[in-house]
Coordinates of C-alpha atoms and ligand atoms in Angstrom, one line a residue:
M1 CA -2.6 7.6 -49.1
P2 CA -1.5 4.0 -47.8
G3 CA 1.5 4.1 -50.0
D4 CA 3.0 7.0 -48.1
K5 CA 3.2 4.9 -44.9
T6 CA 6.3 2.7 -44.4
E7 CA 5.7 -0.8 -43.2
A8 CA 7.2 0.1 -40.0
D9 CA 4.4 2.9 -39.4
L10 CA 1.7 0.5 -40.3
T11 CA 2.9 -2.2 -37.8
G12 CA 3.7 0.4 -35.1
V13 CA 7.3 -0.8 -34.8
E14 CA 8.7 2.8 -34.9
R15 CA 6.7 3.6 -31.8
R16 CA 7.7 0.6 -30.0
I17 CA 9.6 1.6 -26.7
S18 CA 12.4 -0.3 -25.2
P19 CA 12.8 -1.4 -21.6
K20 CA 14.0 1.0 -19.2
P21 CA 16.0 0.3 -15.9
P22 CA 13.9 0.8 -12.7
V23 CA 14.0 4.3 -11.1
E24 CA 14.5 4.1 -7.3
K25 CA 16.6 7.1 -6.8
I26 CA 16.8 10.5 -8.5
A27 CA 19.9 12.7 -7.8
G28 CA 20.7 10.7 -4.7
R29 CA 17.2 11.2 -3.5
K30 CA 15.5 7.9 -2.5
L31 CA 11.9 7.8 -3.8
K32 CA 9.1 7.4 -1.4
P33 CA 6.8 4.5 -1.6
S34 CA 3.9 6.7 -2.6
T35 CA 5.9 7.6 -5.7
L36 CA 7.0 4.0 -6.4
M37 CA 3.4 2.7 -6.2
M38 CA 2.7 4.1 -9.7
G39 CA 5.3 2.2 -11.7
H40 CA 7.8 0.1 -9.5
G41 CA 8.3 -3.6 -10.9
Y42 CA 6.5 -3.2 -14.1
D43 CA 7.9 -2.0 -17.5
P44 CA 5.4 -0.9 -20.2
A45 CA 7.9 -1.9 -22.8
L46 CA 7.3 -5.7 -22.1
S47 CA 3.6 -5.3 -22.5
E48 CA 2.9 -3.6 -25.8
G49 CA 3.5 -0.1 -24.1
S50 CA 0.4 -0.6 -21.8
L51 CA 0.6 2.1 -19.0
K52 CA -1.1 -0.2 -16.7
P53 CA -0.1 -4.0 -16.3
P54 CA -2.3 -6.5 -18.2
I55 CA -4.1 -9.1 -16.2
F56 CA -2.2 -12.3 -17.0
L57 CA -4.8 -14.9 -17.1
T58 CA -2.7 -18.2 -17.6
S59 CA -2.3 -21.3 -15.6
T60 CA 1.1 -21.9 -17.1
F61 CA 4.3 -20.3 -18.7
V62 CA 6.1 -21.3 -21.8
F63 CA 9.8 -22.4 -21.4
P64 CA 12.1 -21.1 -24.1
S65 CA 13.8 -24.4 -24.5
A66 CA 14.0 -27.7 -22.8
A67 CA 17.3 -26.9 -21.2
A68 CA 15.8 -23.8 -19.6
G69 CA 13.0 -25.9 -18.3
K70 CA 15.4 -28.3 -16.8
R71 CA 17.4 -25.4 -15.2
H72 CA 14.3 -24.1 -13.7
F73 CA 13.5 -27.4 -11.9
E74 CA 17.0 -27.8 -10.6
G75 CA 16.5 -24.4 -9.1
V76 CA 13.2 -25.5 -7.6
T77 CA 14.6 -28.7 -6.2
G78 CA 17.7 -27.2 -4.9
K79 CA 19.9 -29.2 -7.2
R80 CA 21.3 -26.0 -8.3
P81 CA 22.0 -23.0 -5.9
G82 CA 20.3 -19.7 -6.1
G83 CA 16.7 -21.0 -6.5
A84 CA 14.3 -20.9 -9.3
E85 CA 13.9 -17.9 -11.6
G86 CA 11.2 -17.0 -13.9
L87 CA 7.6 -18.1 -14.0
V88 CA 6.4 -21.7 -14.7
Y89 CA 3.1 -22.4 -13.0
S90 CA 0.4 -20.1 -11.8
R91 CA 0.1 -21.9 -8.3
F92 CA 3.5 -20.7 -7.7
N93 CA 3.4 -17.1 -9.1
G94 CA 2.3 -14.8 -11.9
P95 CA 3.4 -11.4 -13.3
N96 CA 0.7 -9.5 -11.4
Q97 CA 1.4 -11.1 -8.2
E98 CA 5.1 -10.6 -8.6
I99 CA 4.6 -6.8 -9.2
L100 CA 2.3 -6.6 -6.2
E101 CA 4.9 -8.5 -4.0
D102 CA 7.7 -6.0 -5.1
R103 CA 5.4 -3.2 -4.2
L104 CA 4.3 -4.5 -0.8
A105 CA 7.9 -4.9 0.2
I106 CA 8.6 -1.1 -0.5
W107 CA 6.5 0.1 2.3
E108 CA 8.4 -1.5 5.1
E109 CA 11.8 -1.8 3.2
A110 CA 11.4 -5.7 3.4
E111 CA 13.8 -7.7 1.7
D112 CA 10.9 -9.9 0.1
A113 CA 7.1 -10.3 0.1
L114 CA 4.5 -12.8 -0.7
A115 CA 0.9 -12.4 -1.6
F116 CA -1.8 -14.7 -0.5
S117 CA -5.6 -15.5 -1.2
S118 CA -6.7 -14.1 2.2
G119 CA -5.2 -12.9 5.5
M120 CA -6.0 -16.2 7.2
S121 CA -4.3 -18.2 4.4
A122 CA -1.3 -16.0 4.8
I123 CA -1.2 -16.8 8.6
A124 CA -1.9 -20.4 8.0
T125 CA 0.9 -20.8 5.5
L126 CA 3.2 -19.0 7.7
F127 CA 2.3 -21.3 10.6
L128 CA 2.5 -24.5 8.6
S129 CA 6.0 -23.6 7.2
M130 CA 7.5 -23.1 10.7
V131 CA 5.9 -25.6 13.2
K132 CA 6.2 -29.3 13.7
P133 CA 4.7 -31.5 16.6
G134 CA 5.9 -30.8 20.0
D135 CA 6.8 -27.1 19.2
T136 CA 5.4 -24.3 21.0
I137 CA 4.1 -20.9 19.5
V138 CA 4.5 -17.9 21.9
H139 CA 2.0 -15.2 21.2
S140 CA 0.5 -12.0 22.4
G141 CA -3.2 -12.1 23.3
P142 CA -5.9 -11.5 22.3
L143 CA -5.4 -12.4 18.5
Y144 CA -7.8 -12.0 15.8
A145 CA -10.4 -14.7 16.5
A146 CA -9.6 -17.1 13.5
T147 CA -5.8 -17.0 14.3
E148 CA -6.6 -18.0 17.8
T149 CA -8.7 -20.8 16.5
L150 CA -5.9 -21.9 14.0
I151 CA -3.3 -22.0 16.8
A152 CA -5.2 -23.6 19.5
R153 CA -7.9 -25.7 17.8
V154 CA -6.3 -26.8 14.4
L155 CA -2.6 -26.8 15.2
G156 CA -3.4 -28.1 18.5
R157 CA -4.7 -31.3 16.9
F158 CA -1.2 -31.9 15.4
G159 CA 0.6 -31.5 18.6
V160 CA 1.6 -27.9 18.5
Q161 CA 1.4 -26.1 21.8
W162 CA 1.0 -22.5 22.7
L163 CA 1.8 -20.0 25.5
D164 CA 0.5 -16.4 25.5
F165 CA 1.2 -13.1 27.3
P166 CA -1.2 -10.1 27.3
A167 CA -0.6 -7.6 24.5
G168 CA 0.3 -4.8 26.9
A169 CA 2.8 -7.0 28.7
T170 CA 6.0 -5.6 30.4
R171 CA 9.4 -6.9 29.6
E172 CA 9.3 -9.0 32.8
E173 CA 6.0 -10.5 31.9
I174 CA 7.3 -11.3 28.5
D175 CA 10.5 -12.7 29.8
A176 CA 8.6 -15.1 32.2
V177 CA 6.5 -16.6 29.4
M178 CA 9.4 -16.7 27.1
T179 CA 11.7 -18.6 29.7
K180 CA 8.8 -21.2 30.4
A181 CA 8.3 -21.7 26.5
A182 CA 12.2 -22.0 26.0
T183 CA 12.3 -25.5 28.0
G184 CA 11.1 -26.8 24.7
R185 CA 11.4 -25.7 21.0
V186 CA 9.8 -22.4 20.3
A187 CA 8.9 -22.5 16.6
L188 CA 7.6 -18.8 16.4
I189 CA 6.8 -15.9 18.3
Y190 CA 3.5 -14.4 16.9
L191 CA 2.1 -11.0 17.8
E192 CA -0.7 -8.8 16.9
S193 CA -0.6 -5.0 17.6
P194 CA -2.9 -3.3 18.4
A195 CA -4.9 -6.3 19.8
N196 CA -8.5 -6.4 18.4
P197 CA -10.9 -5.3 19.7
T198 CA -9.0 -4.0 23.0
N199 CA -6.7 -1.8 20.9
V200 CA -3.8 -2.5 23.3
L201 CA -0.3 -2.2 21.8
V202 CA 2.4 -4.8 22.0
D203 CA 5.9 -3.6 22.8
V204 CA 7.7 -5.2 20.0
E205 CA 11.0 -3.8 21.1
A206 CA 10.8 -5.5 24.5
V207 CA 9.6 -8.7 22.9
A208 CA 12.7 -8.7 20.5
A209 CA 15.0 -7.8 23.4
S210 CA 13.5 -10.6 25.4
R211 CA 13.9 -13.2 22.6
D212 CA 17.5 -12.2 22.1
A213 CA 18.3 -12.3 25.8
I214 CA 16.7 -15.9 26.2
F215 CA 17.7 -17.5 22.9
G216 CA 21.0 -15.6 22.3
T217 CA 22.8 -16.9 19.1
S218 CA 21.0 -20.3 19.3
P219 CA 20.4 -21.5 15.8
D220 CA 16.9 -22.4 17.0
K221 CA 16.2 -18.7 17.9
P222 CA 12.5 -18.3 16.9
P223 CA 11.6 -15.6 14.5
I224 CA 9.1 -12.9 15.6
A225 CA 6.2 -12.4 13.2
I226 CA 3.7 -9.8 13.6
D227 CA -0.1 -9.1 12.3
N228 CA 0.2 -5.4 11.3
T229 CA -3.3 -5.2 9.7
F230 CA -4.4 -2.5 11.7
L231 CA -1.8 0.1 11.5
G232 CA 0.4 -0.9 8.6
P233 CA 2.1 0.0 6.6
L234 CA 1.6 3.7 7.2
W235 CA 1.5 4.1 11.0
H236 CA 3.4 1.1 12.2
Q237 CA 6.6 -0.6 10.7
P238 CA 7.4 -3.4 13.1
L239 CA 10.6 -4.5 11.0
R240 CA 12.2 -1.5 12.4
H241 CA 11.5 -2.5 15.9
G242 CA 12.9 -6.1 15.9
A243 CA 10.2 -8.1 14.2
D244 CA 11.4 -10.6 11.3
I245 CA 8.2 -11.2 9.5
V246 CA 5.1 -9.0 9.0
V247 CA 1.6 -10.4 8.0
Y248 CA -1.3 -8.5 6.7
S249 CA -4.9 -8.9 5.9
L250 CA -4.7 -7.1 2.7
T251 CA -8.5 -7.0 2.8
K252 CA -8.5 -4.1 5.1
Y253 CA -6.4 -0.8 4.7
A254 CA -4.2 -2.1 1.8
G255 CA -7.2 -3.2 -0.3
G256 CA -9.1 -0.4 1.2
H257 CA -12.4 -0.5 -0.9
S258 CA -14.2 -3.3 0.8
D259 CA -14.1 -5.2 -2.6
L260 CA -11.6 -7.9 -2.3
V261 CA -10.1 -10.6 0.2
A262 CA -6.2 -11.0 0.2
G263 CA -3.1 -11.3 2.5
G264 CA 0.3 -10.6 2.5
V265 CA 3.7 -11.6 4.3
L266 CA 6.9 -9.6 4.3
G267 CA 10.2 -10.4 5.8
T268 CA 13.9 -11.3 5.2
K269 CA 14.7 -13.3 1.9
A270 CA 15.5 -16.4 4.0
Q271 CA 12.2 -16.5 6.0
I272 CA 10.2 -15.7 3.0
D273 CA 11.8 -18.4 1.0
T274 CA 10.7 -21.0 3.7
I275 CA 7.1 -19.6 3.6
R276 CA 7.2 -19.4 -0.3
A277 CA 7.9 -23.1 -0.4
M278 CA 4.8 -23.9 1.6
R279 CA 2.8 -21.6 -0.5
N280 CA 4.0 -23.3 -3.6
T281 CA 3.0 -26.7 -2.1
I282 CA -0.6 -25.7 -1.0
G283 CA -1.3 -23.0 -3.5
T284 CA -2.5 -20.3 -1.0
I285 CA -1.4 -17.4 -3.6
C286 CA -3.9 -14.8 -4.6
D287 CA -5.3 -14.7 -8.2
P288 CA -4.1 -12.1 -10.8
N289 CA -7.2 -10.3 -10.9
T290 CA -7.1 -9.6 -7.1
A291 CA -3.3 -8.7 -7.4
W292 CA -4.2 -6.2 -10.2
M293 CA -6.9 -4.7 -7.9
L294 CA -4.3 -4.4 -4.9
L295 CA -2.0 -2.6 -7.4
R296 CA -4.7 -0.1 -8.0
S297 CA -5.4 0.2 -4.3
L298 CA -1.6 0.7 -3.4
E299 CA -1.5 3.8 -5.6
T300 CA -3.9 5.6 -3.2
L301 CA -2.8 3.9 0.1
E302 CA -1.1 6.8 1.8
L303 CA -3.8 9.3 0.6
R304 CA -6.6 7.0 1.8
M305 CA -4.9 6.2 5.2
S306 CA -4.0 9.7 5.8
R307 CA -7.5 10.9 5.4
A308 CA -9.0 8.2 7.3
G309 CA -6.6 8.9 10.1
E310 CA -7.3 12.6 10.1
N311 CA -11.1 11.8 9.9
A312 CA -10.8 9.4 13.0
A313 CA -9.0 12.0 15.0
R314 CA -11.7 14.5 14.5
V315 CA -14.5 12.1 15.1
C316 CA -12.8 10.7 18.4
A317 CA -12.2 14.2 19.6
Y318 CA -15.9 14.9 19.2
L319 CA -17.3 11.6 20.7
R320 CA -14.9 11.7 23.7
D321 CA -16.7 14.7 25.1
H322 CA -20.3 13.8 24.3
P323 CA -22.7 13.1 27.2
K324 CA -23.9 9.8 25.9
V325 CA -20.5 8.3 25.5
E326 CA -18.7 6.5 28.3
R327 CA -15.2 6.1 26.9
V328 CA -13.4 6.1 23.5
G329 CA -10.8 3.5 22.9
Y330 CA -8.6 5.0 20.4
L331 CA -4.9 4.9 20.2
G332 CA -4.6 8.6 20.1
F333 CA -5.8 8.5 23.7
P334 CA -3.6 6.2 25.4
R335 CA -5.0 4.6 28.5
D336 CA -1.9 4.7 30.6
D337 CA 1.8 5.9 30.6
R338 CA 3.0 2.4 29.4
Q339 CA 0.6 2.3 26.5
A340 CA 1.7 6.0 25.8
D341 CA 5.4 5.0 25.9
I342 CA 4.9 2.0 23.5
Y343 CA 2.9 4.3 21.2
A344 CA 5.6 6.9 21.2
R345 CA 8.3 4.4 20.3
H346 CA 6.3 2.3 17.7
C347 CA 3.6 4.3 16.0
T348 CA 3.4 7.2 13.8
G349 CA -0.4 7.5 13.8
A350 CA -3.4 6.3 15.7
G351 CA -5.2 4.7 12.8
S352 CA -8.9 5.0 12.2
T353 CA -10.4 1.9 13.9
F354 CA -11.6 2.3 17.5
S355 CA -13.9 1.2 20.2
L356 CA -16.8 3.4 21.3
Y357 CA -18.3 2.6 24.7
L358 CA -21.9 4.2 25.0
K359 CA -23.5 4.8 28.3
G360 CA -26.0 1.8 28.8
G361 CA -26.0 -1.6 27.4
E362 CA -27.2 -3.6 24.2
A363 CA -30.3 -1.6 23.9
E364 CA -28.5 1.7 23.6
A365 CA -25.8 0.2 21.4
F366 CA -28.3 -1.2 18.9
A367 CA -30.5 2.1 18.9
F368 CA -27.3 4.0 17.9
L369 CA -26.1 1.3 15.1
D370 CA -29.7 1.3 13.7
A371 CA -29.8 5.1 13.6
L372 CA -26.7 5.4 11.6
R373 CA -27.2 6.9 8.0
I374 CA -23.8 7.4 6.6
A375 CA -21.9 4.6 8.4
K376 CA -22.8 1.1 7.3
L377 CA -23.5 -1.9 9.6
A378 CA -20.9 -4.2 8.8
V379 CA -17.9 -6.1 10.2
S380 CA -14.5 -5.5 8.7
L381 CA -12.4 -2.3 8.6
G382 CA -10.0 -0.2 6.6
G383 CA -12.3 0.6 3.6
T384 CA -13.1 3.9 2.1
E385 CA -16.5 3.9 3.8
T386 CA -17.2 4.1 7.5
L387 CA -18.3 0.8 9.2
A388 CA -19.9 0.1 12.5
S389 CA -20.4 -3.2 14.3
H390 CA -21.2 -4.7 17.7
P391 CA -18.6 -7.3 18.7
A392 CA -20.5 -8.8 21.5
G393 CA -23.5 -9.7 19.3
M394 CA -21.6 -10.4 16.0
T395 CA -17.8 -11.2 15.7
H396 CA -17.5 -12.4 19.3
L397 CA -20.9 -13.9 19.9
S398 CA -19.5 -17.3 20.5
V399 CA -16.8 -16.1 23.1
S400 CA -17.5 -17.1 26.7
D401 CA -18.8 -14.4 29.1
E402 CA -15.7 -14.5 31.2
R403 CA -13.4 -14.2 28.2
K404 CA -15.4 -11.2 26.9
A405 CA -15.4 -9.5 30.3
A406 CA -11.5 -9.9 30.2
L407 CA -11.4 -8.4 26.8
D408 CA -13.6 -5.6 27.5
I409 CA -16.1 -6.8 25.0
T410 CA -19.2 -5.4 26.9
D411 CA -22.7 -5.1 25.3
N412 CA -22.2 -1.2 25.3
L413 CA -19.2 -1.6 22.8
V414 CA -19.6 -0.4 19.2
R415 CA -16.4 -1.0 16.9
I416 CA -16.0 1.7 14.3
S417 CA -13.6 1.9 11.3
I418 CA -13.7 5.5 9.9
G419 CA -13.4 5.9 6.0
V420 CA -12.6 8.8 3.8
E421 CA -15.8 10.8 3.8
D422 CA -16.1 14.4 5.0
A423 CA -15.3 14.5 8.6
D424 CA -18.2 17.0 9.3
D425 CA -20.6 14.7 7.6
L426 CA -19.6 11.9 9.7
I427 CA -19.8 13.9 12.9
A428 CA -23.4 14.9 11.9
D429 CA -24.3 11.2 11.4
F430 CA -22.8 10.3 14.7
T431 CA -24.6 13.2 16.5
Q432 CA -28.0 12.3 15.1
A433 CA -27.5 8.6 16.0
L434 CA -26.5 9.5 19.5
D435 CA -29.6 11.6 19.7
A436 CA -31.7 8.6 18.7
I437 CA -30.6 6.6 21.8
Ligands
LIG501 C1 -9.3 -9.4 9.0 C2 -8.2 -9.8 9.8 C3 -7.5 -10.9 9.5 C4 -7.9 -12.0 8.6 O1 -7.7 -11.6 7.2 P1 -8.9 -12.0 6.0 O2 -8.4 -11.3 4.9 O3 -10.2 -11.8 6.4 O4 -8.6 -13.6 5.9 C5 -6.4 -11.2 10.2 N1 -5.8 -10.3 11.2 C6 -6.5 -9.2 11.4 C7 -5.9 -8.3 12.5 C8 -7.7 -8.8 10.7 O5 -8.3 -7.7 10.9

């Protein structure tokens, strides 16, 4: 009978739960990222008890009072120290993106993090926040092609210069480039490790030591940023090796299902505040729906990357000994002692993206690619499904022949990103595709 119910029952008030303090430790034990991904930064009590965060589709946020609104803008404009708190407008931030940023930072124990609409918008916002005309960017090479374009062709138009050293450079080689660059103002040291598609690792510790030796305690000491898309956050955590800022294309392993495009930047609070100010100005934040999908992705990040890494180790061990294979460029098979040393000091896993050099040329590579039945023919990497592509004919088609030769981008090269399928099924697929050559 309705009369038996109290008003509280009918409105659900008695079931309402109150906010709980966040749990980061239990009995002195610091919880692991894979545990924290299920709840960190979100309290169901603030969203009607909803276990999962709702997607907050709003362009603006209501102030509790006019004074609170003024207080917020005093924080934004620096009239009041401590910065702005709370949400005000969706070009700046939203609840879904804030939860995502809190969870991204956890993986590398970064002080703070920012989410972006793509890996490239993250990188562009980082650069724009740091450089001015006449500055130099020192970078490792090669970089992701669009990043190279951004530095040389776009920032170059605004009077920004660059100097690079090869990804595998020794301390002496890095010192030489850094010393030359230091005659002017160096805005940023920008690394990518492993380099794409050469898979050469950068010695981040040597870069940090070189930077510190050359710039000392100068207030103009440039920060070190690194694109950690290929190995992070599971197998490579560059903040531990002297980097100040880590950049991600979250489109790849972090998103992990080939169904979204997004980027991330992690670092110290001071660096992130500088980059946030630029993001607030130009609006390169990701949308709430993408942020929500990334929260789902991060819950399985460790599972997915672990499985993909194990699969890649099995597939590469198989391919290495195959008579139709010339060479496998996989981090688990370091090419020399120096690369083995960098790997041992910096990495905890070899990833799942590698270069397969077949015996022959374009005809053999195309026959192999066209015969694949599980692996899909597509650019990109880090998804649940195995992908294969032909850099010389696809991503690097417009690169000059001499640069291609320098980067080992030959016609017999196939790039492969291993997913989370059954390893023996993948080996069966590669076996029949090699047979088809
Ligand atoms: C894909 C990728 C990027 C660019 O990321 P988008 O999300 O496509 O903008 C940058 N760096 C690396 C290493 C990448 O693989």
